[in-house]
Structures are given as structure tokens and as C-alpha cells.
Amino acid sequence: AQTVTQSQPEMSVQEAETVTLSCTYDTSESDYYLFWYKQPPSRQMILVIRQEAYKQQNATENRFSVNFQKAAKSFSLKISDSQLGDAAMYFCASPPTSGTYKYIFGTGTRLKVLA
Amino acid sequence: DVKVTQSSRYLVKRTGEKVFLECVQDMDHENMFWYRQDPGLGLRLIYFSYDVKMKEKGDIPEGYSVSREKKERFSLILESASTNQTSMYLCASSFSGQGWNEQYFGPGTRLTVT
């Protein structure tokens, strides 16, 4: 993808509830991947989930799932049964496509989990 | 587990000092990256290296240089630190190629220039 946009600087969710973080992207590629990264406070950024564009099925990793709308160029992250440990910055990202080396990151969404 | 380590978690330097930030990865990754992270701006790429002694400028290379003498080590150098370089610096590494290769990140260095 050439651009990645996260329009929600901050979100809050009650513990045990579900929250959806939004991401839109733009690309001229037909085959590509999209990632969600999590950066907990004072801890390393880690990959949460990845989606292959040509796969119809939305990726799922335990309580984390994506809603991938290829035509709309939308890639949102749903966190179910939110836990206090989910509080973090979340970045949507696009890895390099053919002929490039750059990972493109969104500006991030800070998720607060309320007890 | 992949490990990417950075030499310091917190660093305070004076304006005009030469600053070295070091990053080491233990997964034999070809690619290494230096990013700067500022609130509201996300991650901005400073420099990228795809092999020993090879480097490419990223989006904001001005005021920075890098060195990669060994595959596992990638250093970021601030030749003459300025207050506008106060930021969080993240190192990352990955295998080469495109597609599914995720980046692995270090814990970050929070640099304050006074």
C-alpha cells in the first residue's frame, strides 16, 4: 500500500467489551499484505495479526480479528473481550511491495481499557 | 524468540554532542531499520540497511547517519545533536523480500537533547 490512514487517535473500551480500530489504505498493487502491530507502554512493538489481500477469509488470532474490505480498502481490527493488557498503541501497517523496502505505518490509535 | 536490543532505554544529551544509538539483532536478518516515533506522526523511517555496509536514506535522514559493519549490528549516529531530535528512536529488523515478512522491533531509546 502507498498510504495507510488511522483516523482515531484515541479509543476507550470497557473491560470485557469489544472495540474496533479503523484503518484505511490505498494501493495500486493487486497482491499485498496488511499488518496490525501493538505497542504496549514502555514495551516492544509486536505483530498482532496479518492479512493476505488475496485471501477471502478474515484473519483471526484468539481475541483479535480483522474486518478486511478489499474493495473499500478498509482493514479494521476487532478486539473481543477486552483485557487491561490490551491497553497500547496500535499501528496499522503495510509491508513492502515489489521493488520497495519501506513499511508504511499509520499514525496509531491509543487504546485505553477501563476497569 | 527473535531479539532486537538497543543500547539504551533512556538517554540525555546536550546540544552539539555526537550521539550513538546501537541496535543488535540475533536472527540473521538481512534488513535493519531506524525509525523515529513522535506523537501524532507515527513511525518515520530515518535509514534502512539491506546488507553489511549498505544503506538507504529514508524519509527523514537529515542530521543522521548510520553504520552497519556487521550483519547483526546497526548504529544510528547524530553528528551534532539538536533539541528537535528529542524523540523516541526505534530499531527494527526483518528478512529480505516483500509480502509477509514482519518487522521485529527493539524496545526503543527515548532521547532527550537539552
Tab-separated table of C-alpha atoms in Angstrom:
chain	number	residue	atom	x	y	z
A	1	ALA	CA	0.000	0.000	0.000
A	2	GLN	CA	1.145	3.514	-0.655
A	3	THR	CA	-0.682	5.141	2.229
A	4	VAL	CA	-2.141	3.952	5.487
A	5	THR	CA	-4.564	6.089	7.488
A	6	GLN	CA	-5.785	5.699	11.044
A	7	SER	CA	-8.378	8.336	11.828
A	8	GLN	CA	-8.881	7.543	15.519
A	9	PRO	CA	-6.058	8.960	17.652
A	10	GLU	CA	-7.572	7.506	20.806
A	11	MET	CA	-10.237	4.966	21.722
A	12	SER	CA	-11.593	3.659	25.009
A	13	VAL	CA	-13.271	0.374	25.814
A	14	GLN	CA	-14.702	-1.130	28.936
A	15	GLU	CA	-13.049	-4.308	30.144
A	16	ALA	CA	-14.706	-7.415	28.616
A	17	GLU	CA	-16.331	-5.363	25.859
A	18	THR	CA	-15.495	-5.318	22.136
A	19	VAL	CA	-13.754	-2.487	20.309
A	20	THR	CA	-12.937	-1.896	16.646
A	21	LEU	CA	-9.972	0.146	15.479
A	22	SER	CA	-10.177	1.563	11.963
A	23	CYS	CA	-7.598	1.659	9.206
A	24	THR	CA	-7.890	2.595	5.560
A	25	TYR	CA	-5.218	2.256	2.937
A	26	ASP	CA	-4.514	2.978	-0.657
A	27	THR	CA	-2.533	0.819	-3.048
A	28	SER	CA	-2.114	0.076	-6.708
A	29	GLU	CA	-0.955	-3.480	-6.038
A	30	SER	CA	-3.183	-6.474	-6.631
A	31	ASP	CA	-1.478	-8.698	-4.084
A	32	TYR	CA	-0.300	-7.370	-0.751
A	33	TYR	CA	-0.338	-7.876	2.999
A	34	LEU	CA	-1.549	-5.740	5.853
A	35	PHE	CA	-0.458	-5.870	9.479
A	36	TRP	CA	-1.622	-4.669	12.877
A	37	TYR	CA	1.104	-4.007	15.434
A	38	LYS	CA	0.669	-3.438	19.174
A	39	GLN	CA	2.993	-1.229	21.231
A	40	PRO	CA	2.296	-1.580	24.978
A	41	PRO	CA	3.528	1.217	27.256
A	42	SER	CA	7.321	1.019	27.593
A	43	ARG	CA	7.417	-2.308	25.785
A	44	GLN	CA	8.396	-3.566	22.381
A	45	MET	CA	6.118	-3.321	19.395
A	46	ILE	CA	4.843	-6.732	18.347
A	47	LEU	CA	2.828	-8.070	15.451
A	48	VAL	CA	-0.757	-8.833	16.417
A	49	ILE	CA	-2.240	-10.092	13.182
A	50	ARG	CA	-1.639	-10.112	9.437
A	51	GLN	CA	-3.930	-10.385	6.439
A	52	GLU	CA	-3.145	-11.504	2.910
A	53	ALA	CA	-5.120	-9.467	0.419
A	54	TYR	CA	-5.956	-12.347	-1.895
A	55	LYS	CA	-7.435	-14.418	0.928
A	56	GLN	CA	-11.187	-14.057	1.238
A	57	GLN	CA	-11.282	-15.137	4.842
A	58	ASN	CA	-10.615	-12.555	7.539
A	59	ALA	CA	-7.629	-13.353	9.745
A	60	THR	CA	-8.203	-14.279	13.378
A	61	GLU	CA	-5.786	-14.670	16.293
A	62	ASN	CA	-7.576	-15.576	19.506
A	63	ARG	CA	-9.485	-12.437	20.606
A	64	PHE	CA	-8.128	-10.387	17.702
A	65	SER	CA	-9.743	-10.439	14.286
A	66	VAL	CA	-9.770	-8.220	11.235
A	67	ASN	CA	-12.558	-6.967	9.039
A	68	PHE	CA	-10.887	-6.739	5.656
A	69	GLN	CA	-12.939	-4.946	2.988
A	70	LYS	CA	-10.753	-5.050	-0.091
A	71	ALA	CA	-12.995	-3.020	-2.357
A	72	ALA	CA	-13.367	-0.302	0.269
A	73	LYS	CA	-9.650	-0.530	1.157
A	74	SER	CA	-10.521	-0.898	4.796
A	75	PHE	CA	-8.666	-3.032	7.343
A	76	SER	CA	-10.101	-2.721	10.835
A	77	LEU	CA	-9.028	-4.594	13.958
A	78	LYS	CA	-11.619	-6.011	16.320
A	79	ILE	CA	-10.642	-6.870	19.871
A	80	SER	CA	-13.157	-9.029	21.700
A	81	ASP	CA	-13.426	-9.491	25.466
A	82	SER	CA	-11.009	-6.598	26.021
A	83	GLN	CA	-8.491	-7.009	28.806
A	84	LEU	CA	-6.399	-4.492	30.728
A	85	GLY	CA	-3.320	-5.848	28.961
A	86	ASP	CA	-4.760	-4.763	25.618
A	87	ALA	CA	-4.096	-1.122	26.501
A	88	ALA	CA	-1.492	0.035	23.983
A	89	MET	CA	-0.808	1.984	20.826
A	90	TYR	CA	-1.986	0.080	17.780
A	91	PHE	CA	-0.463	0.668	14.378
A	92	CYS	CA	-1.830	-0.428	11.063
A	93	ALA	CA	0.976	-1.145	8.601
A	94	SER	CA	1.675	-2.233	5.070
A	95	PRO	CA	4.854	-4.199	4.358
A	96	PRO	CA	6.971	-3.583	1.246
A	97	THR	CA	5.577	-4.440	-2.134
A	98	SER	CA	7.549	-5.359	-5.201
A	99	GLY	CA	10.558	-3.124	-5.746
A	100	THR	CA	10.300	-1.349	-2.410
A	101	TYR	CA	11.666	-1.838	1.087
A	102	LYS	CA	9.575	0.557	3.110
A	103	TYR	CA	6.967	-0.457	5.623
A	104	ILE	CA	4.186	2.139	5.665
A	105	PHE	CA	2.678	2.821	9.096
A	106	GLY	CA	-0.433	4.669	10.157
A	107	THR	CA	-0.204	7.310	12.860
A	108	GLY	CA	-1.512	4.958	15.512
A	109	THR	CA	-4.533	4.620	17.799
A	110	ARG	CA	-4.089	4.720	21.543
A	111	LEU	CA	-6.444	2.221	23.161
A	112	LYS	CA	-7.451	2.684	26.784
A	113	VAL	CA	-9.123	-0.167	28.637
A	114	LEU	CA	-11.337	0.872	31.516
A	115	ALA	CA	-11.759	-1.423	34.509
B	1	ASP	CA	12.488	-15.845	20.113
B	2	VAL	CA	13.766	-13.066	17.938
B	3	LYS	CA	15.587	-10.469	19.890
B	4	VAL	CA	16.295	-6.926	18.894
B	5	THR	CA	18.127	-4.984	21.559
B	6	GLN	CA	19.012	-1.315	21.785
B	7	SER	CA	21.927	0.027	23.757
B	8	SER	CA	19.957	2.424	25.951
B	9	ARG	CA	16.325	2.849	27.010
B	10	TYR	CA	16.801	6.470	28.061
B	11	LEU	CA	19.468	8.941	27.037
B	12	VAL	CA	20.003	12.609	27.860
B	13	LYS	CA	22.477	14.570	25.762
B	14	ARG	CA	23.447	18.176	25.317
B	15	THR	CA	23.044	20.199	22.140
B	16	GLY	CA	26.020	19.704	19.840
B	17	GLU	CA	27.080	16.347	21.269
B	18	LYS	CA	27.690	13.375	18.998
B	19	VAL	CA	25.263	10.612	19.894
B	20	PHE	CA	25.468	6.913	19.096
B	21	LEU	CA	22.453	4.623	19.264
B	22	GLU	CA	23.189	0.957	18.764
B	23	CYS	CA	20.927	-1.873	17.733
B	24	VAL	CA	21.683	-5.602	17.668
B	25	GLN	CA	19.526	-8.434	16.307
B	26	ASP	CA	20.103	-12.139	16.713
B	27	MET	CA	18.002	-13.597	13.889
B	28	ASP	CA	20.418	-13.200	10.993
B	29	HIS	CA	18.052	-10.714	9.354
B	30	GLU	CA	19.299	-9.002	6.214
B	31	ASN	CA	17.297	-5.831	6.735
B	32	MET	CA	17.602	-3.340	9.563
B	33	PHE	CA	15.792	-0.062	10.073
B	34	TRP	CA	15.907	3.043	12.222
B	35	TYR	CA	12.682	4.912	12.906
B	36	ARG	CA	11.761	7.981	14.808
B	37	GLN	CA	8.438	7.915	16.664
B	38	ASP	CA	6.673	11.149	17.589
B	39	PRO	CA	3.087	11.590	18.867
B	40	GLY	CA	0.626	12.028	16.035
B	41	LEU	CA	3.245	11.324	13.372
B	42	GLY	CA	3.555	7.570	13.701
B	43	LEU	CA	6.836	5.955	12.677
B	44	ARG	CA	9.059	7.787	10.268
B	45	LEU	CA	11.912	5.972	8.585
B	46	ILE	CA	15.336	7.524	9.058
B	47	TYR	CA	17.589	4.951	7.393
B	48	PHE	CA	17.428	1.422	6.137
B	49	SER	CA	20.166	-1.154	5.548
B	50	TYR	CA	19.730	-4.290	3.432
B	51	ASP	CA	23.243	-5.676	3.870
B	52	VAL	CA	26.547	-5.037	5.594
B	53	LYS	CA	27.910	-1.614	4.634
B	54	MET	CA	24.783	-0.924	2.531
B	55	LYS	CA	22.325	1.789	3.443
B	56	GLU	CA	19.447	3.749	2.001
B	57	LYS	CA	18.025	7.054	3.147
B	58	GLY	CA	14.521	7.007	4.499
B	59	ASP	CA	12.070	9.851	4.782
B	60	ILE	CA	13.927	11.990	7.337
B	61	PRO	CA	17.703	11.337	7.076
B	62	GLU	CA	18.822	14.923	7.665
B	63	GLY	CA	21.009	15.241	10.752
B	64	TYR	CA	21.548	11.479	10.998
B	65	SER	CA	23.992	8.931	9.662
B	66	VAL	CA	24.234	5.161	10.085
B	67	SER	CA	26.808	2.429	10.155
B	68	ARG	CA	26.498	-1.288	9.544
B	69	GLU	CA	29.851	-3.028	9.817
B	70	LYS	CA	28.418	-6.387	10.907
B	71	LYS	CA	25.199	-8.049	9.870
B	72	GLU	CA	23.752	-8.109	13.362
B	73	ARG	CA	24.537	-4.518	14.324
B	74	PHE	CA	23.126	-1.242	13.011
B	75	SER	CA	24.128	2.071	14.543
B	76	LEU	CA	22.413	5.435	14.286
B	77	ILE	CA	24.610	8.490	14.700
B	78	LEU	CA	23.538	12.026	15.459
B	79	GLU	CA	26.555	14.032	14.367
B	80	SER	CA	25.591	17.131	16.331
B	81	ALA	CA	22.513	16.644	18.443
B	82	SER	CA	19.846	19.328	18.383
B	83	THR	CA	16.755	19.824	20.527
B	84	ASN	CA	14.465	18.932	17.614
B	85	GLN	CA	15.966	15.449	17.662
B	86	THR	CA	14.414	14.791	21.044
B	87	SER	CA	12.272	11.749	20.320
B	88	MET	CA	11.754	8.008	20.660
B	89	TYR	CA	14.034	6.009	18.367
B	90	LEU	CA	13.054	2.506	17.321
B	91	CYS	CA	15.238	-0.074	15.644
B	92	ALA	CA	13.726	-2.944	13.674
B	93	SER	CA	14.899	-5.879	11.601
B	94	SER	CA	13.389	-8.277	9.089
B	95	PHE	CA	14.217	-10.845	6.460
B	96	SER	CA	14.534	-9.518	2.945
B	97	GLY	CA	11.831	-9.815	0.333
B	98	GLN	CA	8.331	-8.469	0.356
B	99	GLY	CA	4.956	-9.641	1.431
B	100	TRP	CA	4.540	-11.336	4.703
B	101	ASN	CA	7.885	-10.524	6.326
B	102	GLU	CA	7.132	-8.799	9.581
B	103	GLN	CA	9.494	-6.420	11.278
B	104	TYR	CA	10.811	-7.171	14.764
B	105	PHE	CA	11.310	-4.143	16.951
B	106	GLY	CA	13.652	-3.193	19.737
B	107	PRO	CA	12.360	-1.622	22.965
B	108	GLY	CA	13.213	1.892	21.822
B	109	THR	CA	15.532	4.620	23.063
B	110	ARG	CA	13.968	7.781	24.418
B	111	LEU	CA	16.463	10.521	23.634
B	112	THR	CA	16.274	13.942	25.216
B	113	VAL	CA	18.524	16.698	23.894
B	114	THR	CA	18.832	19.719	26.171
